[in-house]
mmCIF file of C-alpha atoms in Angstrom:
data_model
loop_
_atom_site.group_PDB
_atom_site.id
_atom_site.type_symbol
_atom_site.label_atom_id
_atom_site.label_comp_id
_atom_site.label_asym_id
_atom_site.label_seq_id
_atom_site.Cartn_x
_atom_site.Cartn_y
_atom_site.Cartn_z
ATOM 1 C CA MET K 1 -44.022 -0.315 18.064
ATOM 2 C CA TYR K 2 -41.001 1.973 17.989
ATOM 3 C CA GLU K 3 -38.934 -0.428 20.124
ATOM 4 C CA ALA K 4 -39.738 -3.353 17.812
ATOM 5 C CA PHE K 5 -38.832 -1.316 14.739
ATOM 6 C CA TYR K 6 -35.567 -0.263 16.426
ATOM 7 C CA SER K 7 -34.627 -3.927 16.903
ATOM 8 C CA ILE K 8 -35.546 -4.741 13.297
ATOM 9 C CA ARG K 9 -33.373 -1.924 11.973
ATOM 10 C CA LYS K 10 -30.475 -3.004 14.156
ATOM 11 C CA ILE K 11 -30.528 -6.540 12.755
ATOM 12 C CA TYR K 12 -31.335 -5.380 9.227
ATOM 13 C CA TYR K 13 -28.295 -3.106 8.927
ATOM 14 C CA LEU K 14 -26.010 -5.796 10.321
ATOM 15 C CA ILE K 15 -27.235 -8.297 7.712
ATOM 16 C CA LEU K 16 -26.909 -5.629 5.025
ATOM 17 C CA ALA K 17 -23.278 -4.976 5.973
ATOM 18 C CA VAL K 18 -22.322 -8.654 6.244
ATOM 19 C CA SER K 19 -23.842 -9.445 2.853
ATOM 20 C CA GLY K 20 -23.292 -6.163 1.005
ATOM 21 C CA VAL K 21 -19.514 -5.954 1.347
ATOM 22 C CA PRO K 22 -18.646 -9.417 -0.048
ATOM 23 C CA PHE K 23 -21.367 -9.271 -2.702
ATOM 24 C CA ASN K 24 -20.094 -5.991 -4.113
ATOM 25 C CA LEU K 25 -16.460 -7.069 -3.848
ATOM 26 C CA VAL K 26 -17.271 -10.207 -5.836
ATOM 27 C CA ALA K 27 -19.086 -8.119 -8.446
ATOM 28 C CA ILE K 28 -16.144 -5.692 -8.748
ATOM 29 C CA VAL K 29 -13.565 -8.476 -9.135
ATOM 30 C CA ILE K 30 -15.578 -10.523 -11.628
ATOM 31 C CA LEU K 31 -16.676 -7.554 -13.754
ATOM 32 C CA SER K 32 -13.135 -6.108 -13.761
ATOM 33 C CA ARG K 33 -11.804 -9.302 -15.332
ATOM 34 C CA GLY K 34 -13.897 -8.564 -18.414
ATOM 35 C CA LYS K 35 -15.027 -12.143 -18.988
ATOM 36 C CA CYS K 36 -18.791 -11.605 -18.681
ATOM 37 C CA GLY K 37 -19.421 -11.017 -22.369
ATOM 38 C CA LEU K 38 -20.062 -7.300 -21.871
ATOM 39 C CA SER K 39 -18.445 -4.450 -23.759
ATOM 40 C CA THR K 40 -15.586 -2.624 -22.050
ATOM 41 C CA CYS K 41 -17.756 0.485 -21.885
ATOM 42 C CA THR K 42 -20.622 -1.317 -20.139
ATOM 43 C CA THR K 43 -18.173 -3.087 -17.832
ATOM 44 C CA ARG K 44 -16.660 0.210 -16.733
ATOM 45 C CA TYR K 45 -20.075 1.605 -15.804
ATOM 46 C CA LEU K 46 -21.063 -1.538 -13.899
ATOM 47 C CA VAL K 47 -17.747 -1.647 -12.003
ATOM 48 C CA ALA K 48 -18.141 2.028 -11.057
ATOM 49 C CA MET K 49 -21.696 1.373 -9.842
ATOM 50 C CA ALA K 50 -20.536 -1.606 -7.757
ATOM 51 C CA MET K 51 -17.691 0.453 -6.257
ATOM 52 C CA MET K 52 -20.083 3.226 -5.255
ATOM 53 C CA ASP K 53 -22.513 0.690 -3.812
ATOM 54 C CA LEU K 54 -19.668 -0.729 -1.744
ATOM 55 C CA LEU K 55 -18.710 2.756 -0.543
ATOM 56 C CA VAL K 56 -22.326 3.404 0.486
ATOM 57 C CA ILE K 57 -22.333 0.166 2.490
ATOM 58 C CA ILE K 58 -19.084 1.144 4.216
ATOM 59 C CA THR K 59 -19.996 4.756 4.997
ATOM 60 C CA GLU K 60 -23.780 4.787 5.429
ATOM 61 C CA VAL K 61 -24.379 1.296 6.801
ATOM 62 C CA ILE K 62 -21.170 0.403 8.697
ATOM 63 C CA LEU K 63 -19.668 3.733 9.803
ATOM 64 C CA TRP K 64 -22.997 5.517 10.367
ATOM 65 C CA ARG K 65 -25.779 3.024 11.153
ATOM 66 C CA ILE K 66 -23.928 0.079 12.710
ATOM 67 C CA SER K 67 -21.662 2.432 14.642
ATOM 68 C CA TYR K 68 -24.767 4.044 16.142
ATOM 69 C CA TYR K 69 -26.391 0.731 17.099
ATOM 70 C CA TYR K 70 -23.426 -1.380 18.184
ATOM 71 C CA PHE K 71 -20.568 1.006 19.065
ATOM 72 C CA PRO K 72 -22.080 4.129 20.678
ATOM 73 C CA GLY K 73 -19.578 6.560 22.071
ATOM 74 C CA SER K 74 -16.742 5.562 19.722
ATOM 75 C CA PHE K 75 -14.485 8.106 18.017
ATOM 76 C CA LEU K 76 -16.867 7.948 15.047
ATOM 77 C CA ASP K 77 -19.311 9.978 17.152
ATOM 78 C CA ILE K 78 -16.952 12.964 17.373
ATOM 79 C CA THR K 79 -18.760 15.759 15.547
ATOM 80 C CA PRO K 80 -16.183 16.507 12.788
ATOM 81 C CA VAL K 81 -15.798 12.769 12.129
ATOM 82 C CA CYS K 82 -19.497 11.940 11.856
ATOM 83 C CA SER K 83 -20.059 15.102 9.805
ATOM 84 C CA PHE K 84 -17.414 13.959 7.339
ATOM 85 C CA ILE K 85 -18.860 10.429 7.237
ATOM 86 C CA ASP K 86 -22.329 11.798 6.469
ATOM 87 C CA ALA K 87 -21.057 14.069 3.688
ATOM 88 C CA LEU K 88 -19.047 11.184 2.192
ATOM 89 C CA SER K 89 -22.040 8.854 2.472
ATOM 90 C CA ARG K 90 -24.296 11.331 0.672
ATOM 91 C CA ALA K 91 -21.691 11.792 -2.072
ATOM 92 C CA ALA K 92 -21.380 8.017 -2.515
ATOM 93 C CA THR K 93 -25.172 7.655 -2.677
ATOM 94 C CA ASP K 94 -25.427 10.416 -5.269
ATOM 95 C CA CYS K 95 -22.691 8.794 -7.340
ATOM 96 C CA SER K 96 -24.403 5.408 -7.116
ATOM 97 C CA VAL K 97 -27.642 6.947 -8.401
ATOM 98 C CA TRP K 98 -26.125 9.098 -11.128
ATOM 99 C CA PHE K 99 -23.850 6.308 -12.353
ATOM 100 C CA THR K 100 -27.100 4.400 -12.931
ATOM 101 C CA VAL K 101 -28.350 7.374 -14.960
ATOM 102 C CA THR K 102 -25.151 7.585 -17.015
ATOM 103 C CA PHE K 103 -25.324 3.828 -17.606
ATOM 104 C CA SER K 104 -28.933 4.167 -18.783
ATOM 105 C CA PHE K 105 -27.941 6.976 -21.151
ATOM 106 C CA ASP K 106 -25.000 4.964 -22.471
ATOM 107 C CA ARG K 107 -27.292 2.003 -23.246
ATOM 108 C CA PHE K 108 -29.801 4.388 -24.845
ATOM 109 C CA VAL K 109 -27.094 5.736 -27.160
ATOM 110 C CA ALA K 110 -25.758 2.247 -27.913
ATOM 111 C CA ILE K 111 -29.180 0.944 -28.890
ATOM 112 C CA CYS K 112 -30.910 3.976 -30.406
ATOM 113 C CA CYS K 113 -28.175 6.254 -31.783
ATOM 114 C CA GLN K 114 -25.958 4.239 -34.095
ATOM 115 C CA LYS K 115 -24.095 7.262 -35.496
ATOM 116 C CA LEU K 116 -23.230 8.573 -32.028
ATOM 117 C CA LYS K 117 -22.494 5.097 -30.644
ATOM 118 C CA THR K 118 -19.017 4.772 -32.148
ATOM 119 C CA LYS K 119 -17.889 8.063 -30.585
ATOM 120 C CA TYR K 120 -19.728 7.996 -27.253
ATOM 121 C CA CYS K 121 -19.859 4.324 -26.230
ATOM 122 C CA THR K 122 -16.140 3.903 -25.617
ATOM 123 C CA GLU K 123 -14.101 3.048 -22.567
ATOM 124 C CA LYS K 124 -12.403 6.472 -22.630
ATOM 125 C CA THR K 125 -15.700 8.363 -22.768
ATOM 126 C CA ALA K 126 -17.091 6.248 -19.936
ATOM 127 C CA ALA K 127 -14.051 7.074 -17.793
ATOM 128 C CA VAL K 128 -14.435 10.813 -18.472
ATOM 129 C CA VAL K 129 -18.178 10.782 -17.774
ATOM 130 C CA LEU K 130 -17.789 8.828 -14.537
ATOM 131 C CA ALA K 131 -14.863 10.930 -13.279
ATOM 132 C CA THR K 132 -16.594 14.232 -14.078
ATOM 133 C CA THR K 133 -19.860 13.098 -12.498
ATOM 134 C CA GLY K 134 -18.089 11.855 -9.383
ATOM 135 C CA ILE K 135 -16.080 15.063 -8.857
ATOM 136 C CA LEU K 136 -19.102 17.340 -9.326
ATOM 137 C CA LEU K 137 -21.238 15.303 -6.921
ATOM 138 C CA CYS K 138 -18.498 15.280 -4.269
ATOM 139 C CA LEU K 139 -18.270 19.072 -4.481
ATOM 140 C CA LYS K 140 -22.052 19.362 -4.322
ATOM 141 C CA ASN K 141 -22.140 17.470 -0.996
ATOM 142 C CA VAL K 142 -19.502 19.567 0.791
ATOM 143 C CA PRO K 143 -22.208 21.755 2.478
ATOM 144 C CA PHE K 144 -23.511 18.704 4.347
ATOM 145 C CA TYR K 145 -20.336 18.740 6.428
ATOM 146 C CA TYR K 146 -21.641 21.988 7.940
ATOM 147 C CA LEU K 147 -25.182 20.670 8.494
ATOM 148 C CA TYR K 148 -24.483 19.478 12.042
ATOM 149 C CA GLU K 149 -23.588 20.923 15.399
ATOM 150 C CA PRO K 150 -22.333 19.110 18.521
ATOM 151 C CA GLY K 151 -24.983 17.422 20.617
ATOM 152 C CA ARG K 152 -22.727 17.647 23.669
ATOM 153 C CA ILE K 153 -19.222 18.787 24.553
ATOM 154 C CA ILE K 154 -17.109 16.667 26.910
ATOM 155 C CA ASP K 155 -13.701 17.946 28.045
ATOM 156 C CA GLY K 156 -13.693 20.373 25.140
ATOM 157 C CA VAL K 157 -14.390 17.636 22.563
ATOM 158 C CA PRO K 158 -17.592 18.016 20.466
ATOM 159 C CA TRP K 159 -19.637 14.803 20.315
ATOM 160 C CA ASP K 160 -22.578 13.626 18.205
ATOM 161 C CA CYS K 161 -24.083 15.162 15.080
ATOM 162 C CA ALA K 162 -27.247 17.131 15.743
ATOM 163 C CA ILE K 163 -28.851 18.909 12.808
ATOM 164 C CA LYS K 164 -28.724 22.658 13.289
ATOM 165 C CA PRO K 165 -32.220 24.045 14.064
ATOM 166 C CA SER K 166 -31.659 26.799 11.505
ATOM 167 C CA CYS K 167 -31.625 24.171 8.743
ATOM 168 C CA TYR K 168 -35.399 23.806 9.148
ATOM 169 C CA THR K 169 -36.074 27.534 8.713
ATOM 170 C CA ASP K 170 -33.115 29.099 6.888
ATOM 171 C CA PRO K 171 -34.157 29.767 3.241
ATOM 172 C CA SER K 172 -30.685 28.886 1.968
ATOM 173 C CA TRP K 173 -30.742 25.461 3.657
ATOM 174 C CA LEU K 174 -34.329 24.839 2.585
ATOM 175 C CA GLY K 175 -33.415 25.730 -0.986
ATOM 176 C CA PHE K 176 -30.371 23.487 -0.842
ATOM 177 C CA ASP K 177 -32.540 20.653 0.495
ATOM 178 C CA TRP K 178 -34.853 21.006 -2.502
ATOM 179 C CA PHE K 179 -31.873 21.142 -4.847
ATOM 180 C CA ASP K 180 -30.418 18.018 -3.210
ATOM 181 C CA LYS K 181 -33.651 16.018 -3.501
ATOM 182 C CA VAL K 182 -34.346 17.171 -7.059
ATOM 183 C CA LEU K 183 -30.818 16.198 -8.067
ATOM 184 C CA THR K 184 -31.121 12.856 -6.259
ATOM 185 C CA PRO K 185 -33.450 11.127 -6.900
ATOM 186 C CA LEU K 186 -36.255 13.160 -8.596
ATOM 187 C CA LEU K 187 -34.288 14.130 -11.720
ATOM 188 C CA PRO K 188 -32.758 10.631 -12.086
ATOM 189 C CA PHE K 189 -36.294 9.202 -11.852
ATOM 190 C CA ALA K 190 -37.415 11.354 -14.782
ATOM 191 C CA LEU K 191 -34.281 10.761 -16.874
ATOM 192 C CA ILE K 192 -34.284 6.992 -16.392
ATOM 193 C CA LEU K 193 -37.971 6.746 -17.310
ATOM 194 C CA LEU K 194 -37.328 8.926 -20.367
ATOM 195 C CA PHE K 195 -34.310 6.920 -21.578
ATOM 196 C CA ASN K 196 -36.069 3.616 -20.957
ATOM 197 C CA SER K 197 -39.246 4.643 -22.790
ATOM 198 C CA LEU K 198 -37.248 5.891 -25.794
ATOM 199 C CA THR K 199 -35.172 2.704 -25.779
ATOM 200 C CA VAL K 200 -38.260 0.476 -25.655
ATOM 201 C CA ARG K 201 -39.899 2.415 -28.473
ATOM 202 C CA HIS K 202 -36.795 2.113 -30.640
ATOM 203 C CA ILE K 203 -36.378 -1.608 -29.972
ATOM 204 C CA LEU K 204 -40.012 -2.374 -30.734
ATOM 205 C CA VAL K 205 -39.881 -0.446 -34.010
ATOM 206 C CA ALA K 206 -36.553 -1.976 -35.000
ATOM 207 C CA SER K 207 -37.788 -5.446 -34.085
ATOM 208 C CA ARG K 208 -40.820 -5.142 -36.358
ATOM 209 C CA VAL K 209 -38.681 -3.896 -39.245
ATOM 210 C CA ARG K 210 -36.125 -6.682 -38.856
ATOM 211 C CA GLN K 211 -38.844 -9.299 -38.592
ATOM 212 C CA ARG K 212 -40.324 -8.158 -41.876
ATOM 213 C CA LEU K 213 -36.939 -8.090 -43.567
ATOM 214 C CA ARG K 214 -36.072 -11.554 -42.322
ATOM 215 C CA GLY K 215 -39.430 -12.992 -43.254
ATOM 216 C CA GLN K 216 -40.472 -13.834 -39.700
ATOM 217 C CA SER K 217 -43.795 -12.097 -40.173
ATOM 218 C CA LYS K 218 -44.664 -14.974 -42.533
ATOM 219 C CA GLY K 219 -44.015 -17.610 -39.924
ATOM 220 C CA GLU K 220 -40.357 -18.364 -40.673
ATOM 221 C CA ASN K 221 -38.102 -18.734 -37.653
ATOM 222 C CA HIS K 222 -34.582 -17.408 -37.938
ATOM 223 C CA SER K 223 -32.241 -16.489 -35.134
ATOM 224 C CA ASP K 224 -31.247 -12.844 -35.009
ATOM 225 C CA PRO K 225 -27.997 -12.264 -33.052
ATOM 226 C CA GLU K 226 -28.410 -8.479 -33.206
ATOM 227 C CA MET K 227 -31.872 -8.499 -31.662
ATOM 228 C CA GLU K 228 -30.806 -11.111 -29.119
ATOM 229 C CA SER K 229 -27.929 -8.863 -28.033
ATOM 230 C CA ARG K 230 -30.284 -5.897 -27.747
ATOM 231 C CA ARG K 231 -32.735 -7.997 -25.762
ATOM 232 C CA LYS K 232 -30.070 -8.954 -23.204
ATOM 233 C CA SER K 233 -28.890 -5.349 -22.922
ATOM 234 C CA MET K 234 -32.482 -4.215 -22.450
ATOM 235 C CA ILE K 235 -33.132 -6.789 -19.711
ATOM 236 C CA LEU K 236 -30.007 -5.728 -17.795
ATOM 237 C CA LEU K 237 -30.778 -2.024 -18.227
ATOM 238 C CA PHE K 238 -34.429 -2.238 -17.227
ATOM 239 C CA THR K 239 -33.823 -4.523 -14.277
ATOM 240 C CA ILE K 240 -31.191 -2.198 -12.788
ATOM 241 C CA SER K 241 -33.118 1.027 -13.447
ATOM 242 C CA ASN K 242 -36.526 -0.304 -12.351
ATOM 243 C CA ASN K 243 -34.961 -1.740 -9.208
ATOM 244 C CA PHE K 244 -33.597 1.719 -8.440
ATOM 245 C CA ILE K 245 -37.006 3.350 -8.950
ATOM 246 C CA LEU K 246 -38.881 0.852 -6.760
ATOM 247 C CA LEU K 247 -36.422 0.962 -3.868
ATOM 248 C CA TRP K 248 -36.232 4.774 -3.825
ATOM 249 C CA LEU K 249 -39.983 5.299 -4.168
ATOM 250 C CA VAL K 250 -40.788 5.417 -0.422
ATOM 251 C CA TYR K 251 -37.994 7.957 0.140
ATOM 252 C CA VAL K 252 -39.399 10.165 -2.629
ATOM 253 C CA ILE K 253 -42.946 9.910 -1.249
ATOM 254 C CA ASP K 254 -41.698 10.926 2.204
ATOM 255 C CA PHE K 255 -39.853 13.928 0.765
ATOM 256 C CA LEU K 256 -42.942 15.087 -1.131
ATOM 257 C CA TYR K 257 -45.106 14.525 1.950
ATOM 258 C CA TYR K 258 -43.128 16.648 4.385
ATOM 259 C CA ASN K 259 -42.728 19.437 1.836
ATOM 260 C CA ILE K 260 -46.321 19.513 0.608
ATOM 261 C CA ALA K 261 -47.819 19.033 4.088
ATOM 262 C CA GLY K 262 -45.310 21.441 5.623
ATOM 263 C CA VAL K 263 -44.375 18.992 8.380
ATOM 264 C CA ASN K 264 -41.155 19.561 10.321
ATOM 265 C CA LEU K 265 -39.007 16.428 10.265
ATOM 266 C CA SER K 266 -38.158 16.911 13.939
ATOM 267 C CA ASN K 267 -41.889 16.762 14.776
ATOM 268 C CA TYR K 268 -42.660 13.448 13.064
ATOM 269 C CA ASN K 269 -44.929 11.118 15.021
ATOM 270 C CA ASP K 270 -44.059 7.412 15.339
ATOM 271 C CA SER K 271 -45.856 6.361 12.142
ATOM 272 C CA GLU K 272 -44.317 9.139 10.072
ATOM 273 C CA TYR K 273 -40.881 8.427 11.500
ATOM 274 C CA ILE K 274 -41.150 4.695 10.754
ATOM 275 C CA PHE K 275 -42.281 5.416 7.184
ATOM 276 C CA GLN K 276 -39.295 7.723 6.743
ATOM 277 C CA GLN K 277 -36.879 5.116 8.108
ATOM 278 C CA VAL K 278 -38.361 2.403 5.870
ATOM 279 C CA GLY K 279 -37.413 4.662 2.965
ATOM 280 C CA TYR K 280 -33.809 4.692 4.200
ATOM 281 C CA LEU K 281 -33.868 0.910 4.646
ATOM 282 C CA LEU K 282 -34.979 0.392 1.064
ATOM 283 C CA LEU K 283 -32.579 2.861 -0.556
ATOM 284 C CA ASN K 284 -29.684 1.282 1.333
ATOM 285 C CA LEU K 285 -30.901 -2.117 0.150
ATOM 286 C CA SER K 286 -30.574 -0.903 -3.429
ATOM 287 C CA CYS K 287 -26.795 -0.903 -2.939
ATOM 288 C CA CYS K 288 -26.809 -4.669 -2.414
ATOM 289 C CA THR K 289 -29.197 -5.748 -5.141
ATOM 290 C CA ASN K 290 -27.209 -4.974 -8.286
ATOM 291 C CA THR K 291 -25.019 -8.045 -7.766
ATOM 292 C CA PHE K 292 -28.136 -10.220 -7.677
ATOM 293 C CA ILE K 293 -29.343 -8.484 -10.827
ATOM 294 C CA TYR K 294 -26.102 -9.284 -12.631
ATOM 295 C CA GLY K 295 -26.479 -12.922 -11.584
ATOM 296 C CA ALA K 296 -30.132 -13.109 -12.593
ATOM 297 C CA THR K 297 -29.691 -11.556 -16.025
ATOM 298 C CA GLN K 298 -26.151 -12.489 -17.106
ATOM 299 C CA SER K 299 -25.347 -16.187 -17.552
ATOM 300 C CA LYS K 300 -21.618 -15.515 -17.989
ATOM 301 C CA PHE K 301 -21.559 -13.583 -14.718
ATOM 302 C CA ARG K 302 -23.119 -16.578 -12.956
ATOM 303 C CA GLU K 303 -20.524 -18.802 -14.580
ATOM 304 C CA GLN K 304 -17.703 -16.601 -13.306
ATOM 305 C CA VAL K 305 -19.187 -16.651 -9.795
ATOM 306 C CA LYS K 306 -19.327 -20.459 -9.879
ATOM 307 C CA ASN K 307 -15.712 -20.610 -11.019
ATOM 308 C CA ALA K 308 -14.697 -18.239 -8.210
ATOM 309 C CA VAL K 309 -16.482 -20.437 -5.648
ATOM 310 C CA LYS K 310 -15.009 -23.645 -7.062
ATOM 311 C CA TYR K 311 -11.446 -22.308 -7.292
ATOM 312 C CA PRO K 312 -10.518 -22.583 -3.576
ATOM 313 C CA VAL K 313 -12.014 -26.082 -3.386
ATOM 314 C CA THR K 314 -10.206 -27.355 -6.493
ATOM 315 C CA SER K 315 -6.963 -25.739 -5.314
ATOM 316 C CA ILE K 316 -7.174 -27.527 -1.954
ATOM 317 C CA ILE K 317 -7.948 -30.843 -3.659
ATOM 318 C CA GLN K 318 -4.999 -30.421 -6.035
ATOM 319 C CA LEU K 319 -2.713 -29.501 -3.141
ATOM 320 C CA MET K 320 -3.792 -32.592 -1.194
ATOM 321 C CA ASP K 321 -3.267 -34.798 -4.253
ATOM 322 C CA ASN K 322 0.232 -33.397 -4.761
ATOM 323 C CA GLN K 323 1.123 -34.049 -1.127
ATOM 324 C CA ASN K 324 -0.173 -37.620 -1.330
ATOM 325 C CA ASN K 325 1.849 -38.223 -4.468
#
């Protein structure tokens, strides 16, 4: 069973890398052009999320996972190098998660807090929030560089990243592990559910009020651009946030299991280990799904993707026509 799962993971991470890099690059380029009908504030959050997703794919999937499966013994396995890659990967993952939280809060303010909206939902505020969040999360993940020790030393060079045994018993490391997991993803879970529930409640109340004012409660049918805009924002927000919750759920369950049951991670049996690794598979998958979400919920994004695909073909056809003429 373990051997079969090993082969599945090996293929899975390769597919994730091959698809994740171009998908996120396309999302970054298209969103950065600002032609998707989204506000500049929303666009900045979505671009930042796509950039962090791309960084997770590069660090966690390519430099960590694929390096392990396909290029064992490369310079990436030198202890200081793989320690740095792991710390950077964790920082990128944290940023990806918390940028989703800040995006959810921004949409909550835009929809539910009209007085605060004009001051908070601006491109400048988004830049400050994203930069501050990113810097703090990078600093928070510095200790992970010191989590590992060499697995072997060859000609004086430390190789491989083995977790220090003291990390499983040292109160400071255990406390930091709890802090890390609460910060990502337990607290984001709670905040996203809170913002979404408040947003839904506000939209439902506002929808009823507007329907009464516009006479729709009497059977008249009038279009309402304001409610249509809120509906599209709500679909995008809920799809992204609920996708995050579903794909991180197994990871959260595993964390709660080994803490409540008091199981040492190094003593996992095959079933427990596979369940843990499935959690990693799913949370890494979350870094490739946002592009699909944009395409599924935003018609103008799909239009821009089609134009990007058609552009090389039309350019070649025009070039051939010019040469023939």
